[in-house]
CSV table of C-alpha atoms in Angstrom, one decimal:
chain,number,residue,atom,x,y,z
A,104,UNK,CA,-0.2,0.1,-0.1
A,105,UNK,CA,1.9,3.5,-0.7
A,106,UNK,CA,0.6,6.9,-0.5
A,107,UNK,CA,-0.4,9.1,-4.1
A,108,UNK,CA,2.9,11.6,-2.4
A,109,UNK,CA,5.5,9.4,-2.8
A,110,UNK,CA,9.0,11.2,-0.7
A,111,UNK,CA,11.4,12.2,-3.9
A,112,UNK,CA,14.6,10.6,-2.0
A,113,UNK,CA,15.4,7.6,0.4
A,114,UNK,CA,15.8,9.7,3.5
A,115,UNK,CA,12.2,11.3,2.5
A,116,UNK,CA,10.9,7.7,2.9
A,117,UNK,CA,12.5,6.5,5.8
A,118,UNK,CA,10.5,8.7,7.5
A,119,UNK,CA,7.1,9.2,6.1
A,120,UNK,CA,4.5,6.6,6.7
A,121,UNK,CA,0.7,6.8,5.7
A,122,UNK,CA,-1.9,8.1,7.5
A,123,UNK,CA,-4.5,6.5,9.4
A,124,UNK,CA,-7.3,7.7,6.2
A,125,UNK,CA,-4.5,7.0,3.5
A,126,UNK,CA,-3.8,3.3,4.8
A,127,UNK,CA,-7.9,2.8,5.1
A,128,UNK,CA,-8.0,4.3,1.6
A,129,UNK,CA,-5.3,2.1,0.6
A,130,UNK,CA,-7.4,-1.3,2.2
A,131,UNK,CA,-10.3,-1.1,0.1
A,132,UNK,CA,-8.4,0.0,-3.2
A,133,UNK,CA,-6.5,-2.8,-3.1
A,134,UNK,CA,-9.8,-4.9,-1.8
A,135,UNK,CA,-11.5,-4.1,-5.5
A,136,UNK,CA,-8.5,-4.7,-7.4
A,137,UNK,CA,-7.8,-8.2,-5.5
A,138,UNK,CA,-11.2,-8.8,-6.2
A,139,UNK,CA,-11.0,-8.4,-10.4
A,140,UNK,CA,-7.5,-10.1,-9.9
A,141,UNK,CA,-8.9,-13.6,-8.4
A,142,UNK,CA,-12.4,-13.3,-10.7
A,143,UNK,CA,-11.0,-12.4,-14.0
A,144,UNK,CA,-9.4,-14.5,-16.3
A,145,UNK,CA,-6.1,-15.9,-15.7
A,146,UNK,CA,-4.0,-16.8,-12.4
A,147,UNK,CA,-4.4,-14.9,-9.4
A,148,UNK,CA,-0.3,-13.8,-7.9
A,149,UNK,CA,-0.4,-12.0,-4.7
A,150,UNK,CA,3.0,-10.2,-4.2
A,151,UNK,CA,4.8,-10.6,-0.7
A,152,UNK,CA,2.9,-9.0,1.7
A,153,UNK,CA,-0.1,-7.6,0.2
A,154,UNK,CA,-2.1,-9.8,1.7
A,155,UNK,CA,-1.0,-8.3,5.7
A,156,UNK,CA,-1.6,-5.1,4.4
A,157,UNK,CA,2.1,-3.8,4.2
A,158,UNK,CA,3.0,-0.4,3.3
A,159,UNK,CA,6.1,0.8,1.3
A,160,UNK,CA,7.8,3.3,-1.1
A,161,UNK,CA,10.6,2.6,-3.6
A,162,UNK,CA,13.5,0.2,-3.1
A,163,UNK,CA,14.6,-0.1,-0.5
A,164,UNK,CA,11.5,0.8,1.5
A,165,UNK,CA,9.3,-1.3,-1.4
A,166,UNK,CA,9.0,-4.1,1.9
A,167,UNK,CA,9.6,-4.4,5.0
A,168,UNK,CA,9.9,-8.2,6.9
A,169,UNK,CA,6.5,-10.1,7.3
A,170,UNK,CA,4.2,-8.7,10.3
A,171,UNK,CA,4.3,-11.6,11.7
A,172,UNK,CA,1.9,-11.5,14.6
A,173,UNK,CA,1.0,-7.8,13.5
A,174,UNK,CA,-1.4,-8.7,10.6
A,175,UNK,CA,-4.5,-7.0,9.0
A,176,UNK,CA,-6.5,-9.5,9.8
A,177,UNK,CA,-9.6,-8.0,7.6
A,178,UNK,CA,-7.3,-8.2,4.4
A,179,UNK,CA,-6.3,-11.7,5.1
A,180,UNK,CA,-9.5,-12.6,5.8
A,181,UNK,CA,-10.5,-10.8,3.0
A,182,UNK,CA,-7.9,-13.1,0.9
A,183,UNK,CA,-8.7,-16.3,2.1
A,184,UNK,CA,-12.4,-15.8,1.8
A,185,UNK,CA,-11.2,-14.9,-2.1
A,186,UNK,CA,-9.1,-18.0,-2.6
A,187,UNK,CA,-11.8,-20.0,-1.0
A,188,UNK,CA,-14.4,-18.9,-3.5
A,189,UNK,CA,-12.2,-19.1,-6.4
A,190,UNK,CA,-11.1,-22.7,-5.5
A,191,UNK,CA,-14.4,-23.7,-5.0
A,192,UNK,CA,-16.2,-22.0,-8.2
A,193,UNK,CA,-14.4,-24.1,-11.1
A,194,UNK,CA,-15.6,-21.4,-13.5
A,195,UNK,CA,-12.8,-19.2,-12.4
A,196,UNK,CA,-10.0,-22.1,-14.0
A,197,UNK,CA,-11.6,-23.1,-17.0
A,198,UNK,CA,-15.0,-20.8,-17.6
A,199,UNK,CA,-15.7,-18.9,-19.9
A,200,UNK,CA,-15.6,-14.7,-19.4
A,201,UNK,CA,-18.7,-12.6,-20.5
A,202,UNK,CA,-18.7,-9.1,-19.8
A,203,UNK,CA,-21.7,-7.1,-18.8
A,204,UNK,CA,-21.5,-3.6,-17.4
A,205,UNK,CA,-18.2,-1.5,-17.5
A,206,UNK,CA,-17.9,2.2,-17.3
A,207,UNK,CA,-15.7,4.6,-15.7
A,208,UNK,CA,-16.7,3.6,-12.5
A,209,UNK,CA,-18.1,-0.2,-12.3
A,210,UNK,CA,-17.1,-3.4,-14.3
A,211,UNK,CA,-19.3,-6.4,-14.2
A,212,UNK,CA,-19.0,-9.9,-15.8
A,213,UNK,CA,-19.8,-13.4,-15.8
A,214,UNK,CA,-17.4,-16.6,-15.4
A,215,UNK,CA,-19.5,-19.8,-16.6
A,216,UNK,CA,-18.6,-23.0,-17.4
A,217,UNK,CA,-21.0,-26.4,-17.7
A,218,UNK,CA,-21.4,-26.7,-13.2
A,219,UNK,CA,-21.0,-23.0,-11.8
A,220,UNK,CA,-21.8,-19.6,-13.3
A,221,UNK,CA,-20.5,-16.3,-11.1
A,222,UNK,CA,-21.7,-12.6,-11.5
A,223,UNK,CA,-18.7,-10.3,-10.1
A,224,UNK,CA,-19.2,-6.8,-9.9
A,225,UNK,CA,-16.8,-3.9,-8.5
A,226,UNK,CA,-17.8,-0.5,-8.2
A,227,UNK,CA,-14.8,1.9,-7.8
A,228,UNK,CA,-16.6,5.2,-7.8
A,229,UNK,CA,-18.7,7.7,-5.6
A,230,UNK,CA,-22.4,6.2,-5.9
A,231,UNK,CA,-24.3,3.4,-5.6
A,232,UNK,CA,-25.3,1.8,-8.9
A,233,UNK,CA,-27.8,-1.2,-9.0
A,234,UNK,CA,-27.3,-4.0,-11.6
A,235,UNK,CA,-29.8,-6.1,-13.0
A,236,UNK,CA,-28.4,-9.4,-13.2
A,237,UNK,CA,-28.7,-11.2,-16.7
A,238,UNK,CA,-31.8,-14.3,-16.8
A,239,UNK,CA,-29.5,-17.0,-16.1
A,240,UNK,CA,-29.4,-15.5,-12.7
A,241,UNK,CA,-33.4,-14.5,-12.4
A,242,UNK,CA,-33.4,-11.2,-13.6
A,243,UNK,CA,-32.4,-9.9,-9.6
A,244,UNK,CA,-31.7,-6.8,-9.2
A,245,UNK,CA,-28.0,-5.7,-7.0
A,246,UNK,CA,-26.9,-2.6,-5.7
A,247,UNK,CA,-23.5,-2.2,-5.7
A,248,UNK,CA,-22.0,0.8,-3.1
A,249,UNK,CA,-19.5,2.8,-3.3
A,250,UNK,CA,-16.1,1.2,-3.2
A,251,UNK,CA,-17.4,-2.4,-2.7
A,252,UNK,CA,-18.2,-5.7,-5.0
A,253,UNK,CA,-20.6,-7.8,-5.6
A,254,UNK,CA,-20.4,-11.9,-6.0
A,255,UNK,CA,-23.5,-13.6,-6.9
A,256,UNK,CA,-22.6,-17.8,-7.6
A,257,UNK,CA,-25.0,-20.7,-7.3
A,258,UNK,CA,-25.4,-23.9,-9.6
A,259,UNK,CA,-29.0,-24.3,-9.6
A,260,UNK,CA,-30.6,-21.1,-11.1
A,261,UNK,CA,-34.8,-21.4,-9.9
A,262,UNK,CA,-36.6,-20.1,-7.1
A,263,UNK,CA,-35.5,-17.3,-4.7
A,264,UNK,CA,-31.7,-16.1,-4.2
A,265,UNK,CA,-30.4,-15.6,-0.9
A,266,UNK,CA,-29.1,-12.0,0.1
A,267,UNK,CA,-26.1,-12.3,2.6
A,268,UNK,CA,-24.9,-9.1,3.3
A,269,UNK,CA,-21.9,-9.6,5.9
A,270,UNK,CA,-18.9,-7.4,7.4
A,271,UNK,CA,-15.3,-8.5,5.4
A,272,UNK,CA,-14.1,-9.5,8.8
A,273,UNK,CA,-16.7,-12.9,8.6
A,274,UNK,CA,-17.5,-13.0,4.8
A,275,UNK,CA,-17.5,-16.7,3.4
A,276,UNK,CA,-19.2,-17.9,0.5
A,277,UNK,CA,-21.6,-20.8,0.4
A,278,UNK,CA,-22.7,-22.6,-2.3
A,279,UNK,CA,-25.9,-23.7,-1.1
A,280,UNK,CA,-27.7,-24.6,-4.1
A,281,UNK,CA,-29.6,-21.6,-4.7
A,282,UNK,CA,-28.1,-18.5,-5.8
A,283,UNK,CA,-26.1,-17.0,-3.3
A,284,UNK,CA,-25.2,-13.3,-3.3
A,285,UNK,CA,-22.3,-11.9,-1.5
A,286,UNK,CA,-21.9,-8.0,-0.7
A,287,UNK,CA,-18.1,-7.2,0.0
A,288,UNK,CA,-18.2,-4.2,3.0
A,289,UNK,CA,-14.6,-2.1,0.7
A,290,UNK,CA,-16.3,1.0,2.4
A,291,UNK,CA,-15.1,0.0,6.3
């Protein structure tokens, strides 16, 4: 995690730290980026320390030692949730990529194969966005809050879906046999 006001030299870098607000903003943006990283085509690769919330600037201050016992547990839980969600949905490994919506603030797409269908939406904008889910998800509408994300998954698409709104610290994806809507908590 870094700042948009990076110090100019090594001496300044050694004495500069993110404010609480800058750190919180960086964590929120990292969550959004990681949702895309784990759900877009390809294999996700996490740079050492990102999952723990390490901060840094240019070399040699780009990475400190791993903060054993002082990790950002909110981020660790987020990455664990994404890893589990990806592992349980093979559409991320061998599935098609179908764009649904994309503009300056939001991207939404489907990943699907013969057994799994997942809808992903990430909102990096300052306004709530309503998205009508495609027919294979029952034409439901989901609201994506500013700087937040939504993951919708399920193997059976008949009947009513279950809406789950959880804090990122306890966000867990469970395949209930019906569409499950997971609403992230990127804003904190």
